[in-house]
Coordinates of C-alpha atoms and ligand atoms in Angstrom, one line a residue:
M1 CA 29.1 76.7 -35.2
S2 CA 28.3 74.6 -32.2
V3 CA 25.1 74.9 -30.2
A4 CA 27.1 76.5 -27.4
D5 CA 28.6 79.1 -29.8
N6 CA 25.1 79.9 -31.1
I7 CA 23.8 80.4 -27.6
A8 CA 26.7 82.7 -26.7
R9 CA 25.9 84.8 -29.8
V10 CA 22.2 84.9 -29.1
K11 CA 22.9 86.0 -25.5
E12 CA 25.1 88.8 -26.7
Q13 CA 22.4 90.0 -29.0
M14 CA 19.9 89.8 -26.2
A15 CA 22.2 91.8 -24.0
A16 CA 22.6 94.5 -26.7
A17 CA 18.9 94.7 -27.2
C18 CA 18.3 95.1 -23.5
L19 CA 20.9 97.9 -23.4
R20 CA 19.3 99.7 -26.3
A21 CA 15.9 99.5 -24.6
G22 CA 17.2 100.5 -21.2
R23 CA 16.2 97.2 -19.7
S24 CA 18.0 95.0 -17.3
R25 CA 19.5 91.9 -18.9
D26 CA 17.8 89.6 -16.4
S27 CA 14.3 90.9 -17.4
V28 CA 14.4 88.6 -20.5
Q29 CA 14.7 84.8 -20.5
L30 CA 15.9 82.7 -23.3
M31 CA 13.8 79.7 -24.3
A32 CA 15.4 77.2 -26.6
V33 CA 12.9 75.8 -29.0
S34 CA 14.0 72.3 -29.6
K35 CA 11.2 70.9 -31.7
T36 CA 12.3 68.4 -34.4
H37 CA 15.8 68.2 -32.8
A38 CA 17.2 65.1 -31.1
P39 CA 17.6 64.8 -27.3
E40 CA 21.4 65.2 -27.9
A41 CA 20.8 68.8 -29.1
I42 CA 18.8 69.6 -26.0
L43 CA 21.6 68.1 -23.8
E44 CA 24.1 70.4 -25.6
A45 CA 22.0 73.4 -24.8
F46 CA 21.6 72.3 -21.2
A47 CA 25.3 71.9 -20.9
A48 CA 25.7 75.4 -22.2
G49 CA 23.6 76.6 -19.3
L50 CA 20.0 76.8 -20.7
R51 CA 17.2 75.6 -18.5
L52 CA 14.1 76.7 -20.4
F53 CA 12.9 74.7 -23.5
G54 CA 9.9 74.9 -25.8
E55 CA 8.4 72.0 -27.7
N56 CA 5.3 72.2 -29.9
R57 CA 4.0 68.6 -30.1
V58 CA 2.9 66.4 -27.3
Q59 CA 3.8 63.1 -29.0
E60 CA 7.2 64.3 -30.1
F61 CA 8.3 65.5 -26.7
A62 CA 6.9 62.4 -25.0
G63 CA 9.3 60.4 -27.2
K64 CA 12.3 62.4 -26.3
R65 CA 11.6 62.7 -22.7
D66 CA 12.8 59.3 -21.6
A67 CA 16.2 59.9 -23.1
L68 CA 16.4 63.3 -21.3
H69 CA 15.3 61.8 -18.0
G70 CA 18.1 59.2 -18.3
A71 CA 20.5 62.0 -18.7
G72 CA 19.3 63.5 -15.4
I73 CA 18.5 67.0 -16.6
F74 CA 15.1 67.4 -14.8
G75 CA 14.5 68.0 -11.1
E76 CA 15.7 70.7 -8.8
G77 CA 17.5 73.4 -10.7
G78 CA 17.1 71.4 -13.9
A79 CA 15.3 71.9 -17.2
S80 CA 11.7 73.1 -17.7
V81 CA 9.9 72.3 -20.9
H82 CA 6.9 74.3 -22.0
C83 CA 4.3 73.5 -24.7
I84 CA 4.4 76.3 -27.3
G85 CA 2.3 74.5 -30.0
H86 CA -1.5 74.3 -30.4
L87 CA -2.9 71.8 -27.9
Q88 CA -5.8 69.5 -28.9
S89 CA -8.3 68.6 -26.2
N90 CA -7.6 64.8 -26.5
K91 CA -3.9 65.4 -25.6
V92 CA -4.5 67.6 -22.6
R93 CA -3.9 65.0 -20.0
R94 CA -0.7 63.8 -21.5
A95 CA 0.5 67.3 -22.0
V96 CA -0.1 68.2 -18.3
E97 CA 1.9 65.0 -17.4
I98 CA 5.0 65.9 -19.4
F99 CA 5.1 69.7 -19.7
D100 CA 6.1 72.2 -17.0
G101 CA 4.0 74.9 -18.5
I102 CA 1.5 75.5 -21.3
D103 CA 2.1 78.7 -23.2
T104 CA -0.7 78.3 -25.7
V105 CA -4.1 78.5 -23.8
D106 CA -6.5 79.8 -26.5
S107 CA -10.0 78.9 -25.2
L108 CA -12.0 78.6 -22.0
G109 CA -12.6 74.9 -22.7
L110 CA -8.8 74.3 -22.9
A111 CA -8.3 76.2 -19.6
Q112 CA -11.0 74.0 -18.0
G113 CA -9.4 70.8 -19.3
L114 CA -6.0 71.8 -18.1
D115 CA -7.2 72.8 -14.7
Q116 CA -9.0 69.4 -14.3
A117 CA -5.9 67.5 -15.5
A118 CA -3.6 69.4 -13.2
M119 CA -5.9 68.8 -10.3
K120 CA -5.8 65.0 -10.9
L121 CA -2.1 65.1 -11.2
G122 CA -1.6 67.3 -8.1
K123 CA 0.1 70.0 -10.1
K124 CA 0.0 73.7 -10.2
L125 CA 0.5 74.5 -13.9
P126 CA 1.9 77.8 -15.2
V127 CA 0.1 79.0 -18.3
L128 CA 0.2 81.8 -20.8
I129 CA -2.8 82.9 -22.9
E130 CA -2.0 82.9 -26.6
I131 CA -3.1 86.1 -28.4
K132 CA -3.6 86.3 -32.1
I133 CA -2.2 89.6 -33.4
G134 CA -2.5 90.5 -37.0
T135 CA -4.9 88.9 -39.4
E136 CA -3.4 85.7 -40.6
E137 CA -6.2 83.1 -40.7
S138 CA -4.1 80.1 -39.9
K139 CA -2.7 81.3 -36.6
H140 CA -4.1 80.1 -33.2
G141 CA -4.9 82.4 -30.3
L142 CA -7.6 84.7 -29.1
T143 CA -8.0 88.1 -30.8
P144 CA -7.7 91.0 -28.4
D145 CA -11.1 92.4 -29.2
G146 CA -12.9 89.1 -29.9
P147 CA -15.7 87.7 -27.8
E148 CA -13.7 84.9 -26.0
L149 CA -10.9 86.7 -24.2
A150 CA -12.9 88.5 -21.5
P151 CA -14.9 85.4 -20.4
L152 CA -11.6 83.4 -20.2
L153 CA -9.9 86.2 -18.1
E154 CA -13.0 86.4 -15.9
R155 CA -12.9 82.7 -15.1
M156 CA -9.1 82.4 -14.6
A157 CA -9.3 83.0 -10.9
D158 CA -11.6 79.9 -10.6
F159 CA -8.9 77.6 -12.0
Q160 CA -7.1 76.8 -8.8
H161 CA -4.6 74.5 -10.5
L162 CA -3.5 77.0 -13.2
E163 CA -1.2 79.9 -12.6
L164 CA -1.7 82.5 -15.2
R165 CA 1.6 84.3 -15.9
G166 CA 1.0 86.4 -19.0
L167 CA 0.5 86.5 -22.7
M168 CA 2.2 84.8 -25.7
T169 CA 2.0 85.6 -29.4
V170 CA 3.3 84.4 -32.8
P171 CA 2.9 87.5 -35.1
P172 CA 2.7 87.3 -38.9
F173 CA 6.1 86.6 -40.4
A174 CA 7.9 89.4 -42.2
D175 CA 11.4 89.3 -43.7
D176 CA 12.1 92.7 -42.1
P177 CA 11.7 92.5 -38.3
E178 CA 10.9 96.2 -38.2
Q179 CA 7.6 95.2 -39.9
V180 CA 6.8 93.0 -36.9
R181 CA 7.5 95.7 -34.3
P182 CA 3.9 97.0 -34.3
Y183 CA 2.6 93.6 -33.4
F184 CA 4.9 93.2 -30.5
R185 CA 4.0 96.7 -29.4
Q186 CA 0.3 95.8 -29.6
L187 CA 0.8 92.8 -27.3
R188 CA 2.6 95.0 -24.7
V189 CA -0.2 97.6 -24.9
L190 CA -2.8 94.8 -24.5
R191 CA -1.1 93.5 -21.4
A192 CA -1.1 97.0 -19.9
D193 CA -4.9 97.4 -20.7
L194 CA -5.7 93.9 -19.3
S195 CA -3.7 94.5 -16.2
R196 CA -5.8 97.6 -15.5
A197 CA -9.0 95.8 -16.3
Y198 CA -8.1 92.7 -14.2
P199 CA -5.9 94.0 -11.4
N200 CA -6.1 90.6 -9.7
L201 CA -4.5 88.7 -12.6
K202 CA -0.7 88.4 -12.9
L203 CA 0.3 89.2 -16.5
D204 CA 4.0 89.7 -16.1
E205 CA 5.2 87.5 -18.9
L206 CA 5.2 88.5 -22.6
S207 CA 6.5 85.6 -24.6
M208 CA 7.3 87.0 -28.1
G209 CA 10.1 87.0 -30.6
M210 CA 11.7 84.2 -32.5
S211 CA 15.1 83.8 -34.3
H212 CA 14.7 86.5 -36.9
D213 CA 12.9 89.1 -34.8
F214 CA 13.8 88.6 -31.1
Q215 CA 15.9 91.7 -30.8
V216 CA 12.9 93.9 -31.9
A217 CA 10.7 91.9 -29.5
I218 CA 13.0 92.7 -26.6
E219 CA 13.0 96.4 -27.5
E220 CA 9.2 96.2 -27.3
G221 CA 9.1 94.5 -23.9
A222 CA 9.4 90.7 -24.4
T223 CA 10.2 88.8 -21.1
V224 CA 10.7 85.5 -22.9
V225 CA 12.1 85.0 -26.4
R226 CA 11.6 81.6 -28.1
I227 CA 14.6 80.8 -30.2
G228 CA 15.0 77.6 -32.4
T229 CA 16.9 78.1 -35.6
A230 CA 19.5 80.6 -34.2
I231 CA 20.5 78.0 -31.6
F232 CA 20.0 74.6 -33.3
G233 CA 20.2 75.4 -37.0
V234 CA 17.7 75.1 -39.7
R235 CA 15.0 72.5 -39.2
S236 CA 14.5 69.9 -41.9
S237 CA 10.7 70.0 -41.3
R238 CA 8.0 72.2 -39.8
Ligands
PLP1 C1 9.2 77.0 -33.9 C2 8.7 78.0 -33.0 C3 9.6 79.0 -32.5 C4 11.1 79.1 -32.9 O1 11.2 79.6 -34.2 P1 12.7 79.9 -34.8 O2 12.3 80.8 -36.0 O3 13.3 78.6 -35.3 O4 13.4 80.6 -33.8 C5 9.1 79.9 -31.6 N1 7.8 79.9 -31.3 C6 6.9 79.0 -31.7 C7 5.5 79.0 -31.2 C8 7.4 78.0 -32.6 O5 6.5 77.1 -33.1

């Protein structure tokens, strides 16, 4: 199966999930997660019509970016690439240079650093706050009822160079996607609660759902699904 065939199949499945949930098809965006894959794979997905991409490592994407620039996929109506991996503070400046959005804001300090870097680069940077749902110790993100989320949300309006758009989560893995459904639902409920508590913040986006569980995520309200394997095939690492 080619990348284009895979994208067509994923899009059909997205449309079916929207139909089941009574949602309009254009309420969900497809992000192609191209980490570990070569620039050629990204160009195939671009040629098949995709414009939104996710990469999880600053250095890796910085390396691919020149090749992609050469192919002319950026600019007006072109590709956007978001950071979907944990961002270390020493890579913030580089990340703001190369990414069109940061979907993994998980501390007040990181938000401050991103705002500063975006100011220096004259950018307005779209961001999502990463929420940790479930109890896996290794996952990044802020817990819904932990002590750090409220202070971050309260300060968000001060960050003039950040544009908060919503929430993102990577729930615990389960073979059966139905077991992940409660976590997706929890993120949707959290967004509703936070929207009431912080009416001035825009929390439209819910980035949730990966290759094996995106249909359930759409049924539970995802506005962006992040798909790697189902588009590009199995990764040899990470
Ligand atoms: C790798 C990755 C994905 C894509 O995972 P697949 O199972 O390959 O679709 C989505 N989100 C994040 C944060 C990832 O790191």
